Tab-separated table of C-alpha atoms and ligand atoms in Angstrom:
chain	number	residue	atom	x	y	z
A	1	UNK	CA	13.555	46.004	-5.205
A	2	UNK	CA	13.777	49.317	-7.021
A	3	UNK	CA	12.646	48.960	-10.675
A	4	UNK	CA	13.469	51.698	-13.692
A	5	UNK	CA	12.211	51.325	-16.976
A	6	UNK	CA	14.383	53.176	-19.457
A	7	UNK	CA	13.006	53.736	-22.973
A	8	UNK	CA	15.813	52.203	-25.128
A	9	UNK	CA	18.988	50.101	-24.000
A	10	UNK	CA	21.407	53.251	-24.899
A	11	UNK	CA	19.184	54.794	-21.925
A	12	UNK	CA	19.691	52.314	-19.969
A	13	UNK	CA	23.175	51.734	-20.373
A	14	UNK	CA	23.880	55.599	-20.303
A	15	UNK	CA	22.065	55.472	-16.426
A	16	UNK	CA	24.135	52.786	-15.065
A	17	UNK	CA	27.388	54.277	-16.619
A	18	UNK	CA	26.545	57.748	-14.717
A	19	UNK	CA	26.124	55.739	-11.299
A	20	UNK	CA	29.688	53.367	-12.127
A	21	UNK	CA	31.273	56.257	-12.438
A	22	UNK	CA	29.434	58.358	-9.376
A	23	UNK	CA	30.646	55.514	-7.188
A	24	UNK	CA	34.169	55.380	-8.903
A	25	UNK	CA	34.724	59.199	-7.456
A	26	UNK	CA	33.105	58.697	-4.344
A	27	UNK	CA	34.883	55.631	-3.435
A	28	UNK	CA	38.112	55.101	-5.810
A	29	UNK	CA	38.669	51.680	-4.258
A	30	UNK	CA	35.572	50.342	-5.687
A	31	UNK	CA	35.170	46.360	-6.026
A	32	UNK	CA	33.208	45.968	-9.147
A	33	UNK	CA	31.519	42.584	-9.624
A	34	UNK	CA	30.861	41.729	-13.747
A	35	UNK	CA	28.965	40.205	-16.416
A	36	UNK	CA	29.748	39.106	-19.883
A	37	UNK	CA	27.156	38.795	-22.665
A	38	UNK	CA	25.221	40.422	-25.136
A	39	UNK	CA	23.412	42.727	-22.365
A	40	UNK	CA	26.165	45.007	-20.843
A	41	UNK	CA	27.772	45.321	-24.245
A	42	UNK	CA	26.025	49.443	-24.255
A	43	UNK	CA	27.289	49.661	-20.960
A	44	UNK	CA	30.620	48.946	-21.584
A	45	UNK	CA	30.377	50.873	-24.325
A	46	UNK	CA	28.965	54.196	-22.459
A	47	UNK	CA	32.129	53.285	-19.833
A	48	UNK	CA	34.421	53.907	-22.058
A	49	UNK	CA	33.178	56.803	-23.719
A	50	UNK	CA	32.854	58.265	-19.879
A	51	UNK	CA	36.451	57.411	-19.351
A	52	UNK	CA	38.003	59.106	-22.843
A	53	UNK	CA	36.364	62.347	-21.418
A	54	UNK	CA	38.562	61.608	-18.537
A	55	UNK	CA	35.829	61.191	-15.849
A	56	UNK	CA	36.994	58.257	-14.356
A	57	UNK	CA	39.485	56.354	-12.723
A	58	UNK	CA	39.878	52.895	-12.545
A	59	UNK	CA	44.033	52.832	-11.282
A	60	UNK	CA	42.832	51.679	-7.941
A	61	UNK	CA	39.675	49.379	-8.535
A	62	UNK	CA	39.384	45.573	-7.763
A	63	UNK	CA	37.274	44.053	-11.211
A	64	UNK	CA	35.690	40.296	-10.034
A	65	UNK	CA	34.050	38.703	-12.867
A	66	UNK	CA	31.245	36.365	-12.636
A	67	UNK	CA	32.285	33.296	-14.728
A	68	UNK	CA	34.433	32.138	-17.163
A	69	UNK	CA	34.670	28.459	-18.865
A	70	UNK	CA	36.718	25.690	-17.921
A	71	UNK	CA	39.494	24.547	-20.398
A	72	UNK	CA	40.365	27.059	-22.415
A	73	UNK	CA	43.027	29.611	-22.005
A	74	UNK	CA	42.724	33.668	-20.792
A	75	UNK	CA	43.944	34.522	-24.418
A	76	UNK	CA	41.355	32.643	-26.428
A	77	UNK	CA	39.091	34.635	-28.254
A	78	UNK	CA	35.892	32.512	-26.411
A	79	UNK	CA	37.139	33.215	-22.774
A	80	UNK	CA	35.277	35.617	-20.514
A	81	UNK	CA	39.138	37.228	-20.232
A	82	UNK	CA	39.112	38.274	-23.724
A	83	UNK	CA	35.532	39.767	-23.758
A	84	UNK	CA	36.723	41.942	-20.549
A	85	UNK	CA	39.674	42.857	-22.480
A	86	UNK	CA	38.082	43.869	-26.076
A	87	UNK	CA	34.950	45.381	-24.454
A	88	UNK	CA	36.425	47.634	-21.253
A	89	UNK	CA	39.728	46.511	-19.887
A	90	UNK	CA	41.869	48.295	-22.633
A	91	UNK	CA	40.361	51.034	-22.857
A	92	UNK	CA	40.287	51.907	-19.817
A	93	UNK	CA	43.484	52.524	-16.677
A	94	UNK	CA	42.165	49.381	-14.599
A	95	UNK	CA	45.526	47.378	-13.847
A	96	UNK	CA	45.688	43.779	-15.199
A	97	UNK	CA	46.487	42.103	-11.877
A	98	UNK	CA	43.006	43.993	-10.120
A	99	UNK	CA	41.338	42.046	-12.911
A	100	UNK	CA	40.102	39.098	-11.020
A	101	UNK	CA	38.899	35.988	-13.144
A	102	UNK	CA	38.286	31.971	-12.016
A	103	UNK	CA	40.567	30.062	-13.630
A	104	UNK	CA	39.274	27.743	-15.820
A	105	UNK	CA	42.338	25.758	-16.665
A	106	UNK	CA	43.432	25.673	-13.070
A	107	UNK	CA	44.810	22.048	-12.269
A	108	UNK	CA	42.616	21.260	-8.860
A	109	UNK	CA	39.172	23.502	-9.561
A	110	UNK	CA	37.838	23.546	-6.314
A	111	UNK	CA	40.873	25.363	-5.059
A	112	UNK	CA	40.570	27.578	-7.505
A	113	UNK	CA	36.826	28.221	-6.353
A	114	UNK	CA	37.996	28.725	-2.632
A	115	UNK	CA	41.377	30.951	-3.622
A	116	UNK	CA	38.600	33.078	-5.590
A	117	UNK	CA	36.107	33.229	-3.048
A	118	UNK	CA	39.678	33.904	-0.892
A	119	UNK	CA	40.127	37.034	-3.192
A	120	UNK	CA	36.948	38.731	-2.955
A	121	UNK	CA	37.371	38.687	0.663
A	122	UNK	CA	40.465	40.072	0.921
A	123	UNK	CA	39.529	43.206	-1.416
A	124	UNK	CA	37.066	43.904	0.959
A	125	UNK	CA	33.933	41.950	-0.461
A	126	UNK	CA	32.403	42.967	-3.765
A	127	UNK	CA	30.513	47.223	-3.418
A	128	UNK	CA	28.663	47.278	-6.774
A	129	UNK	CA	27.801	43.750	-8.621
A	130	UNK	CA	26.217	44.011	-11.960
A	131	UNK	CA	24.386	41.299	-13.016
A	132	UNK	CA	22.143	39.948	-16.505
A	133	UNK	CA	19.949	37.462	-16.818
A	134	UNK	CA	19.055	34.615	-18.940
A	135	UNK	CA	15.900	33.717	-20.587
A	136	UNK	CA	15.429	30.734	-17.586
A	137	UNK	CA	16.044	33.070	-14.683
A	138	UNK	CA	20.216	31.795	-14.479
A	139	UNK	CA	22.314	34.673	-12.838
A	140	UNK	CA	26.206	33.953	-13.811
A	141	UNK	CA	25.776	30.280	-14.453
A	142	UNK	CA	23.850	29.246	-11.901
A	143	UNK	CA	21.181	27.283	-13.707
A	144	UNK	CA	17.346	26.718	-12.218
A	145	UNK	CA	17.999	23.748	-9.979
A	146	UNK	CA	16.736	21.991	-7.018
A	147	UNK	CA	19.604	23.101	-5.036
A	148	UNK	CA	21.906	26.644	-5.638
A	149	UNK	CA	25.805	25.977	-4.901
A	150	UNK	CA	26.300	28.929	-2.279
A	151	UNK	CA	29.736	29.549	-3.355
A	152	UNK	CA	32.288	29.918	-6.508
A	153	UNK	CA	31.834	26.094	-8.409
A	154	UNK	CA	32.301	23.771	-10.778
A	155	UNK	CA	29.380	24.397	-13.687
A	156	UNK	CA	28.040	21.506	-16.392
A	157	UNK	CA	27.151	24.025	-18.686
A	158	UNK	CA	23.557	23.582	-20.144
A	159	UNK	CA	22.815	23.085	-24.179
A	160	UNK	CA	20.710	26.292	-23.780
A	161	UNK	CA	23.540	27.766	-22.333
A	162	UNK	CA	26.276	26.536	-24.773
A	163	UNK	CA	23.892	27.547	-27.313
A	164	UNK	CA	23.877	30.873	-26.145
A	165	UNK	CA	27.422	30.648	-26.178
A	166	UNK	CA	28.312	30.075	-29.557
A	167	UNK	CA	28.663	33.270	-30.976
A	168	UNK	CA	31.929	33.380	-29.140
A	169	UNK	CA	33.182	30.704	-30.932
A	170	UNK	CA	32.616	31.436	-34.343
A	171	UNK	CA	28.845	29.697	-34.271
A	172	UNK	CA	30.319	26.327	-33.404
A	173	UNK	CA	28.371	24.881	-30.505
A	174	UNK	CA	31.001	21.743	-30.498
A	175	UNK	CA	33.995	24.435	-29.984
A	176	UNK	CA	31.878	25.717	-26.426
A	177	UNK	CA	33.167	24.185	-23.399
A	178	UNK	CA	31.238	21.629	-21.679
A	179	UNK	CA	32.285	23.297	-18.500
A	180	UNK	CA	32.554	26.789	-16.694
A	181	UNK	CA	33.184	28.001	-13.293
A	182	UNK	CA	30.743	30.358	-11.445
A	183	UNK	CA	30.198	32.424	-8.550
A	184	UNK	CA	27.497	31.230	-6.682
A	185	UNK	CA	24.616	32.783	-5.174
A	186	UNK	CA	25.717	33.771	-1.891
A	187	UNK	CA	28.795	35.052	-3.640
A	188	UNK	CA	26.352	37.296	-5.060
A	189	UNK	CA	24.037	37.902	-2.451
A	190	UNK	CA	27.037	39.318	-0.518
A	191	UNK	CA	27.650	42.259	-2.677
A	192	UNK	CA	26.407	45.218	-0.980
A	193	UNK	CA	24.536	46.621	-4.023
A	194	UNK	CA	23.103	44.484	-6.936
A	195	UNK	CA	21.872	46.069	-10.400
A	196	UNK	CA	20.676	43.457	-13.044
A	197	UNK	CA	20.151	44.699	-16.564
A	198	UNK	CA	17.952	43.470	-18.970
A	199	UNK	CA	16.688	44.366	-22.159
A	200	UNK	CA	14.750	43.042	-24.875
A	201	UNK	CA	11.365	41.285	-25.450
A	202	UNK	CA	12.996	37.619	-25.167
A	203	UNK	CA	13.361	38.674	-20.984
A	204	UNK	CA	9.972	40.201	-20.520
A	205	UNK	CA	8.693	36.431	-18.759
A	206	UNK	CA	11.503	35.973	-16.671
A	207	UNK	CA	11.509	39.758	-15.276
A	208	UNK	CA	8.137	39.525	-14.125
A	209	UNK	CA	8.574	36.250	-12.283
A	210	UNK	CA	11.792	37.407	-10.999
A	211	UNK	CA	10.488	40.375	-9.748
A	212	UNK	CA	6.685	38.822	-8.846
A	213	UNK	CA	6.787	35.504	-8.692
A	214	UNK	CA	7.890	33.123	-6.095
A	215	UNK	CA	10.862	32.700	-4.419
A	216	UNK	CA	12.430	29.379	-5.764
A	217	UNK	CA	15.716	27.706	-6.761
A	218	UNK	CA	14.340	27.307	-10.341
A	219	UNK	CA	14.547	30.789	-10.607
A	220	UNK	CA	18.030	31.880	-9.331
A	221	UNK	CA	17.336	35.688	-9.855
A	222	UNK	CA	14.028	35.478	-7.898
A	223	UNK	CA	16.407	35.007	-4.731
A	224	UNK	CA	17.718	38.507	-5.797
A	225	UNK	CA	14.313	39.847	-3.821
A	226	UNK	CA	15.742	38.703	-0.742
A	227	UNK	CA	18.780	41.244	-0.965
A	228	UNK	CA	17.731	44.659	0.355
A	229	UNK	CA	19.807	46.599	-2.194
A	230	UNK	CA	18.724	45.687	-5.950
A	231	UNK	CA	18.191	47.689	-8.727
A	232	UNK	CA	16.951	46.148	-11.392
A	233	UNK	CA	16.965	48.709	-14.891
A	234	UNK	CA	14.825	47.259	-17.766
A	235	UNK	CA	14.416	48.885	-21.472
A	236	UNK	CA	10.396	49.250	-22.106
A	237	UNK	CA	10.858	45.620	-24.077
A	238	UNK	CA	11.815	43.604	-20.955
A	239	UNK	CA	9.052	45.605	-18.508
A	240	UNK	CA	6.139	44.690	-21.104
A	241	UNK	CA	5.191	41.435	-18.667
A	242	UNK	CA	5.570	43.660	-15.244
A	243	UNK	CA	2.141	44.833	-13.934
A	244	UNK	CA	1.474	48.193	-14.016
A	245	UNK	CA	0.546	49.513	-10.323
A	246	UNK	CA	2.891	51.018	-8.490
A	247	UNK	CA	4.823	52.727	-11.584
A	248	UNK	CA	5.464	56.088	-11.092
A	249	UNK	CA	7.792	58.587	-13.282
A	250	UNK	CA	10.871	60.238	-12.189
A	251	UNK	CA	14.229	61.677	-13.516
A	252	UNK	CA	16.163	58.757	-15.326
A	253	UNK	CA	13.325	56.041	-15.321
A	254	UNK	CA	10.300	55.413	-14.491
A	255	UNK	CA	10.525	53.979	-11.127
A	256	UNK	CA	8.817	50.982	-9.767
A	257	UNK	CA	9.380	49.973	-5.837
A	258	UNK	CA	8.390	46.420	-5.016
B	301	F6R	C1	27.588	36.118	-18.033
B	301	F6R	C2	26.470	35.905	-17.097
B	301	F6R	C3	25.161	35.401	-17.625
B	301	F6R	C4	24.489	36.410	-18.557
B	301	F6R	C5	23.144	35.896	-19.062
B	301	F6R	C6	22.494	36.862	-20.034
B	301	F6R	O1	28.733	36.555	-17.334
B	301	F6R	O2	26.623	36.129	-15.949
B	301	F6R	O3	24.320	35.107	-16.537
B	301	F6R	O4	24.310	37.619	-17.871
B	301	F6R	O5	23.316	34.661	-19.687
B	301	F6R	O6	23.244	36.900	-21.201
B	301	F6R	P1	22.899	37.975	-22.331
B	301	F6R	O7	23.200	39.311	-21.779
B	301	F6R	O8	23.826	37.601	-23.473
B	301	F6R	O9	21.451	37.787	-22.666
């Protein structure tokens, strides 16, 4: 695992957008894997601003996001859909139907799961996936369990999770699904490059495990040290918990390797 610690989140975010869009020109067929939440909101952000001064392309790229809840329509302010949309997809040349989403009001889920899984495959499997965390080590919505679900599935959503949820729908926890569906780990695991972001003091815990600790299902992202391609880019807040050895400074980030 390759570790940079950026000083503030606009850092951060400003990194990662430099190396989407390095890949974008090397490789203009990229298959970009996704997150929502309140993580990759500067990276979006520093997207966008890279695309207005016309450095990038997105006319021929393949967009698979990680999750989206079950129930509610593309259009709803709450879905996953609507996040892309407000937060890169307009802004930016990426054609609607290369905008790949599970289908959370899909009649029979599980066939939505395999046509999804189906998808990725067919584009080629996923080149870059970007990834955040929560606070209990989840990656997408695969929640700390005894067992991971290898593949795209059917989620109960946790109260932590719903709760974290909320501020898509207007602060009422009652209006967040119950449900959501998810790629699952070896979905992710397949990507052939892996960044997860995080930022703020409220990660710090779950970083260093993740990074540190032990390998376990009850903390999804510590499976990420398995994969021999992750990047993991932190703001000083989330690398307070990380032991120090091994840090050394570079261009863009202090660097850790693991
Ligand atoms: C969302 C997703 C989740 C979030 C995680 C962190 O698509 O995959 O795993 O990345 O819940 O959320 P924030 O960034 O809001 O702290």
């Amino acid at each position: 695992m390759k570790i940079r610690i950026f000083r503030t989140e606009e850092q951060l975010a400003d990194a990662l957008a430099r190396c989407v869009v390095q890949h974008l020109q090397e490789q203009p067929k990229l298959v970009l894997g996704l997150p929502t939440g309140r993580t990759p909101l500067p990276l979006y952000r520093a997207l966008v601003a890279r695309h207005a001064k016309g450095e990038s392309d997105y006319s021929n790229v393949d967009t698979f996001n990680l999750d989206e809840f079950v129930g509610i329509a593309p259009s709803h302010p709450g879905s996953y859909r609507s996040y892309m949309s407000e937060h890169l997809f307009r802004h930016v040349n990426v054609s609607r139907r290369r905008t790949h989403f599970l289908d959370g009001q899909a009649k029979d889920l599980d066939a939505e799961c395999a046509r999804f899984e189906d998808r990725i495959l067919r584009a080629g499997g996923i080149d870059l996936q970007i990834l955040g965390i929560g606070e209990n080590g989840h990656i997408g919505f695969n929640e700390p369990a005894a067992e991971l679900s290898p593949w795209s599935h059917l989620v109960k959503l946790t109260l932590a999770s719903r709760r974290a949820n909320a501020g898509f729908f207007g602060g009422k926890l009652t209006d967040v699904p119950k449900e959501a569906l998810s790629m699952g780990m070896s979905t992710i695991m397949h990507a052939r490059s892996i960044v997860l972001m995080a930022t703020g003091k409220r990660k710090a815990e779950i970083i260093a495990k993740t990074v540190s600790g032990a390998i376990t299902t009850r903390i999804p992202a510590s499976l990420l040290q398995l994969h021999s391609k992750v990047e993991i880019l932190l703001d000083e807040d989330a690398a307070s918990k990380l032991r120090s050895e091994g840090v050394v400074t570079s261009r863009g980030g202090r660097v850790h390797e693991r």
